[in-house]
């Protein structure tokens, strides 16, 4: 099943720059604290929702779905403890 998206968001082609116009680049990212309130594994699988609602594996799954739909999109990720669990 393809994720829902707005069709106009798929147009990532370069646009001519207009003089005097500020170009703003948004870089999608997420910030997932490793071991802040729960263990790394609890954050990753989404357990103990009463402490904090988070399931990091679902963030990475969803992001990759969208990136595969449009290879021109970019995403940054720095929490390697979560990324390793997801990648493995």
N, CA, C and O atoms as a DFTB+ gen file, in Angstrom:
352 C
 N C O
     1  1       0.846      -1.186       0.000
     2  2       0.000       0.000       0.000
     3  2       0.883       1.239       0.000
     4  3       1.802       1.355       0.812
     5  1       0.603       2.162      -0.913
     6  2       1.387       3.391      -0.997
     7  2       0.915       4.380       0.056
     8  3      -0.282       4.483       0.324
     9  1       1.866       5.117       0.661
    10  2       1.465       6.137       1.628
    11  2       0.697       7.274       0.937
    12  3       0.900       7.554      -0.244
    13  1      -0.174       7.909       1.693
    14  2      -0.907       9.060       1.154
    15  2       0.041      10.253       1.058
    16  3       0.896      10.439       1.925
    17  1      -0.106      11.052       0.017
    18  2       0.726      12.235      -0.161
    19  2       0.016      13.207      -1.076
    20  3      -0.898      12.837      -1.814
    21  1       0.440      14.429      -1.019
    22  2      -0.091      15.448      -1.923
    23  2       0.722      15.385      -3.216
    24  3       1.947      15.500      -3.159
    25  1       0.085      15.205      -4.387
    26  2       0.831      15.069      -5.646
    27  2       1.813      16.206      -5.913
    28  3       2.882      15.976      -6.478
    29  1       1.465      17.427      -5.515
    30  2       2.374      18.550      -5.776
    31  2       3.680      18.431      -4.990
    32  3       4.668      19.082      -5.330
    33  1       3.692      17.605      -3.944
    34  2       4.920      17.418      -3.164
    35  2       5.944      16.579      -3.917
    36  3       7.121      16.577      -3.555
    37  1       5.522      15.873      -4.946
    38  2       6.451      15.024      -5.683
    39  2       7.277      15.794      -6.702
    40  3       8.237      15.250      -7.247
    41  1       6.927      17.044      -6.971
    42  2       7.682      17.842      -7.942
    43  2       8.895      18.454      -7.256
    44  3       8.802      19.507      -6.625
    45  1      10.030      17.782      -7.385
    46  2      11.257      18.268      -6.745
    47  2      12.249      18.793      -7.775
    48  3      13.430      18.958      -7.472
    49  1      11.779      19.055      -8.981
    50  2      12.676      19.552     -10.020
    51  2      13.187      20.949      -9.664
    52  3      12.512      21.715      -8.976
    53  1      14.385      21.260     -10.142
    54  2      14.980      22.569      -9.872
    55  2      14.141      23.670     -10.516
    56  3      13.669      23.530     -11.644
    57  1      13.969      24.741      -9.797
    58  2      13.207      25.891     -10.294
    59  2      14.177      27.052     -10.501
    60  3      15.155      27.175      -9.763
    61  1      13.921      27.907     -11.497
    62  2      14.798      29.073     -11.681
    63  2      14.700      30.001     -10.477
    64  3      13.626      30.183      -9.903
    65  1      15.827      30.582     -10.105
    66  2      15.854      31.504      -8.969
    67  2      15.427      32.887      -9.421
    68  3      15.855      33.374     -10.467
    69  1      14.603      33.494      -8.641
    70  2      14.167      34.866      -8.919
    71  2      15.062      35.819      -8.134
    72  3      15.343      35.565      -6.963
    73  1      15.512      36.901      -8.745
    74  2      16.357      37.865      -8.029
    75  2      15.626      38.411      -6.795
    76  3      14.442      38.743      -6.847
    77  1      16.356      38.491      -5.708
    78  2      15.794      39.057      -4.482
    79  2      14.907      38.116      -3.699
    80  3      14.312      38.523      -2.701
    81  1      14.802      36.869      -4.121
    82  2      13.965      35.895      -3.430
    83  2      14.859      34.972      -2.607
    84  3      15.848      34.439      -3.111
    85  1      14.509      34.793      -1.366
    86  2      15.246      33.910      -0.479
    87  2      14.769      32.477      -0.697
    88  3      13.579      32.191      -0.559
    89  1      15.680      31.587      -1.032
    90  2      15.353      30.166      -1.171
    91  2      15.585      29.485       0.162
    92  3      16.663      29.594       0.745
    93  1      14.582      28.790       0.637
    94  2      14.661      28.076       1.908
    95  2      14.635      26.582       1.623
    96  3      13.779      26.099       0.882
    97  1      15.567      25.860       2.208
    98  2      15.632      24.408       2.044
    99  2      15.240      23.758       3.362
   100  3      15.857      24.017       4.395
   101  1      14.231      22.929       3.327
   102  2      13.811      22.185       4.508
   103  2      14.412      20.789       4.432
   104  3      14.272      20.095       3.425
   105  1      15.073      20.390       5.494
   106  2      15.681      19.069       5.525
   107  2      14.943      18.235       6.566
   108  3      15.091      18.467       7.766
   109  1      14.150      17.267       6.113
   110  2      13.416      16.420       7.054
   111  2      14.372      15.620       7.929
   112  3      15.400      15.126       7.465
   113  1      14.021      15.505       9.179
   114  2      14.825      14.734      10.129
   115  2      13.931      14.326      11.294
   116  3      12.773      14.734      11.379
   117  1      14.471      13.538      12.163
   118  2      13.784      13.207      13.400
   119  2      14.808      13.251      14.521
   120  3      16.007      13.095      14.288
   121  1      14.335      13.460      15.715
   122  2      15.227      13.471      16.876
   123  2      14.683      12.451      17.865
   124  3      13.629      12.660      18.465
   125  1      15.392      11.365      18.031
   126  2      14.971      10.290      18.932
   127  2      16.044      10.106      19.995
   128  3      17.142       9.633      19.702
   129  1      15.726      10.477      21.221
   130  2      16.713      10.357      22.297
   131  2      16.942       8.903      22.662
   132  3      16.011       8.192      23.041
   133  1      18.177       8.471      22.546
   134  2      18.547       7.103      22.897
   135  2      18.653       6.996      24.415
   136  3      19.528       7.609      25.028
   137  1      17.755       6.210      25.020
   138  2      17.839       5.954      26.453
   139  2      17.429       7.098      27.356
   140  3      17.848       7.125      28.513
   141  1      16.626       8.050      26.884
   142  2      16.236       9.198      27.703
   143  2      15.281       8.784      28.823
   144  3      15.632       8.910      29.996
   145  1      14.113       8.306      28.500
   146  2      13.151       7.879      29.510
   147  2      12.944       6.369      29.537
   148  3      12.454       5.813      30.520
   149  1      13.327       5.718      28.442
   150  2      13.167       4.273      28.325
   151  2      14.463       3.698      27.775
   152  3      15.367       4.439      27.389
   153  1      14.547       2.382      27.743
   154  2      15.736       1.763      27.153
   155  2      15.680       1.924      25.630
   156  3      14.635       2.243      25.064
   157  1      16.806       1.701      24.993
   158  2      16.866       1.789      23.538
   159  2      15.842       0.836      22.916
   160  3      15.126       1.213      21.989
   161  1      15.773      -0.382      23.418
   162  2      14.840      -1.358      22.860
   163  2      13.387      -0.952      23.088
   164  3      12.548      -1.161      22.211
   165  1      13.077      -0.381      24.238
   166  2      11.700       0.061      24.503
   167  2      11.294       1.188      23.556
   168  3      10.169       1.200      23.057
   169  1      12.190       2.124      23.307
   170  2      11.897       3.177      22.323
   171  2      11.732       2.584      20.927
   172  3      10.814       2.945      20.190
   173  1      12.630       1.674      20.577
   174  2      12.638       1.135      19.228
   175  2      11.340       0.395      18.905
   176  3      10.728       0.641      17.866
   177  1      10.916      -0.517      19.799
   178  2       9.715      -1.302      19.497
   179  2       8.426      -0.595      19.913
   180  3       7.337      -1.010      19.518
   181  1       8.541       0.462      20.702
   182  2       7.359       1.219      21.089
   183  2       6.670       0.707      22.330
   184  3       5.487       0.984      22.525
   185  1       7.366      -0.030      23.177
   186  2       6.745      -0.514      24.412
   187  2       6.740       0.585      25.479
   188  3       7.375       1.627      25.318
   189  1       6.025       0.337      26.551
   190  2       5.877       1.282      27.671
   191  2       5.333       2.624      27.196
   192  3       5.895       3.675      27.506
   193  1       4.244       2.582      26.447
   194  2       3.623       3.790      25.906
   195  2       3.148       4.738      27.016
   196  3       2.959       5.929      26.770
   197  1       2.956       4.225      28.215
   198  2       2.537       5.085      29.323
   199  2       3.643       6.044      29.746
   200  3       3.359       7.089      30.332
   201  1       4.897       5.709      29.461
   202  2       6.020       6.592      29.786
   203  2       6.198       7.634      28.687
   204  3       6.287       8.830      28.965
   205  1       6.249       7.178      27.446
   206  2       6.419       8.071      26.300
   207  2       5.998       7.326      25.053
   208  3       6.414       6.189      24.832
   209  1       5.174       7.961      24.237
   210  2       4.690       7.317      23.008
   211  2       5.733       7.464      21.917
   212  3       5.928       8.547      21.365
   213  1       6.388       6.379      21.619
   214  2       7.397       6.378      20.567
   215  2       7.619       4.956      20.102
   216  3       7.651       4.028      20.911
   217  1       7.771       4.784      18.817
   218  2       8.134       3.515      18.203
   219  2       9.040       3.837      17.034
   220  3       8.583       3.987      15.901
   221  1      10.317       3.941      17.314
   222  2      11.285       4.437      16.335
   223  2      11.303       3.596      15.058
   224  3      11.505       4.134      13.970
   225  1      11.094       2.292      15.176
   226  2      11.122       1.456      13.973
   227  2      10.080       1.907      12.952
   228  3      10.298       1.788      11.746
   229  1       8.952       2.423      13.433
   230  2       7.895       2.863      12.523
   231  2       8.267       4.171      11.811
   232  3       7.857       4.402      10.673
   233  1       9.034       5.009      12.477
   234  2       9.525       6.232      11.831
   235  2      10.412       5.858      10.648
   236  3      10.238       6.369       9.542
   237  1      11.367       4.956      10.894
   238  2      12.292       4.563       9.829
   239  2      11.576       3.814       8.707
   240  3      11.890       4.016       7.534
   241  1      10.625       2.957       9.050
   242  2       9.849       2.249       8.020
   243  2       9.105       3.237       7.121
   244  3       9.134       3.113       5.897
   245  1       8.445       4.208       7.730
   246  2       7.647       5.174       6.986
   247  2       8.518       6.076       6.118
   248  3       8.192       6.334       4.960
   249  1       9.614       6.550       6.677
   250  2      10.512       7.422       5.916
   251  2      11.044       6.711       4.680
   252  3      11.083       7.291       3.595
   253  1      11.454       5.459       4.839
   254  2      11.988       4.746       3.684
   255  2      10.908       4.508       2.628
   256  3      11.205       4.526       1.433
   257  1       9.667       4.287       3.047
   258  2       8.565       4.161       2.072
   259  2       8.474       5.419       1.208
   260  3       8.378       5.334      -0.016
   261  1       8.505       6.566       1.846
   262  2       8.403       7.831       1.109
   263  2       9.634       8.104       0.251
   264  3       9.509       8.609      -0.865
   265  1      10.819       7.776       0.758
   266  2      12.037       7.987      -0.026
   267  2      12.054       7.101      -1.273
   268  3      12.553       7.511      -2.321
   269  1      11.516       5.906      -1.162
   270  2      11.459       5.013      -2.325
   271  2      10.474       5.522      -3.377
   272  3      10.655       5.275      -4.569
   273  1       9.441       6.227      -2.941
   274  2       8.491       6.806      -3.888
   275  2       9.116       7.944      -4.695
   276  3       8.748       8.175      -5.846
   277  1      10.058       8.647      -4.083
   278  2      10.685       9.776      -4.762
   279  2      12.161       9.852      -4.356
   280  3      12.482      10.414      -3.309
   281  1      13.057       9.295      -5.172
   282  2      14.484       9.261      -4.848
   283  2      15.142      10.634      -4.759
   284  3      16.270      10.741      -4.277
   285  1      14.460      11.689      -5.216
   286  2      15.028      13.036      -5.099
   287  2      14.917      13.574      -3.676
   288  3      15.583      14.549      -3.326
   289  1      14.100      12.960      -2.875
   290  2      13.941      13.421      -1.486
   291  2      15.128      12.992      -0.647
   292  3      15.802      12.006      -0.945
   293  1      15.369      13.752       0.409
   294  2      16.487      13.473       1.318
   295  2      15.961      13.414       2.746
   296  3      14.901      13.960       3.054
   297  1      16.714      12.748       3.611
   298  2      16.362      12.619       5.017
   299  2      17.651      12.414       5.795
   300  3      18.528      11.673       5.351
   301  1      17.778      13.057       6.946
   302  2      18.974      12.848       7.768
   303  2      18.588      12.080       9.020
   304  3      17.470      12.199       9.520
   305  1      19.523      11.297       9.513
   306  2      19.273      10.510      10.718
   307  2      20.597      10.306      11.432
   308  3      21.590       9.951      10.798
   309  1      20.629      10.524      12.740
   310  2      21.899      10.436      13.462
   311  2      21.918       9.392      14.577
   312  3      22.996       9.035      15.053
   313  1      20.779       8.903      14.999
   314  2      20.735       7.980      16.137
   315  2      21.081       6.564      15.687
   316  3      20.200       5.766      15.366
   317  1      22.379       6.266      15.669
   318  2      22.866       5.004      15.130
   319  2      22.451       3.795      15.962
   320  3      22.370       2.691      15.423
   321  1      22.187       3.963      17.246
   322  2      21.725       2.831      18.063
   323  2      20.395       2.313      17.532
   324  3      20.175       1.103      17.485
   325  1      19.508       3.220      17.131
   326  2      18.231       2.815      16.556
   327  2      18.414       2.347      15.114
   328  3      17.826       1.348      14.699
   329  1      19.221       3.066      14.364
   330  2      19.407       2.714      12.958
   331  2      19.981       1.313      12.810
   332  3      19.562       0.562      11.928
   333  1      20.940       0.950      13.669
   334  2      21.544      -0.392      13.598
   335  2      20.497      -1.463      13.826
   336  3      20.476      -2.465      13.112
   337  1      19.619      -1.270      14.816
   338  2      18.565      -2.258      15.070
   339  2      17.646      -2.377      13.850
   340  3      17.246      -3.476      13.466
   341  1      17.326      -1.257      13.261
   342  2      16.445      -1.262      12.101
   343  2      17.128      -1.927      10.904
   344  3      16.520      -2.749      10.218
   345  1      18.369      -1.577      10.657
   346  2      19.107      -2.087       9.499
   347  2      19.335      -3.603       9.606
   348  3      19.202      -4.334       8.624
   349  1      19.676      -4.053      10.809
   350  2      19.958      -5.489      11.025
   351  2      18.678      -6.299      10.933
   352  3      18.708      -7.520      11.086
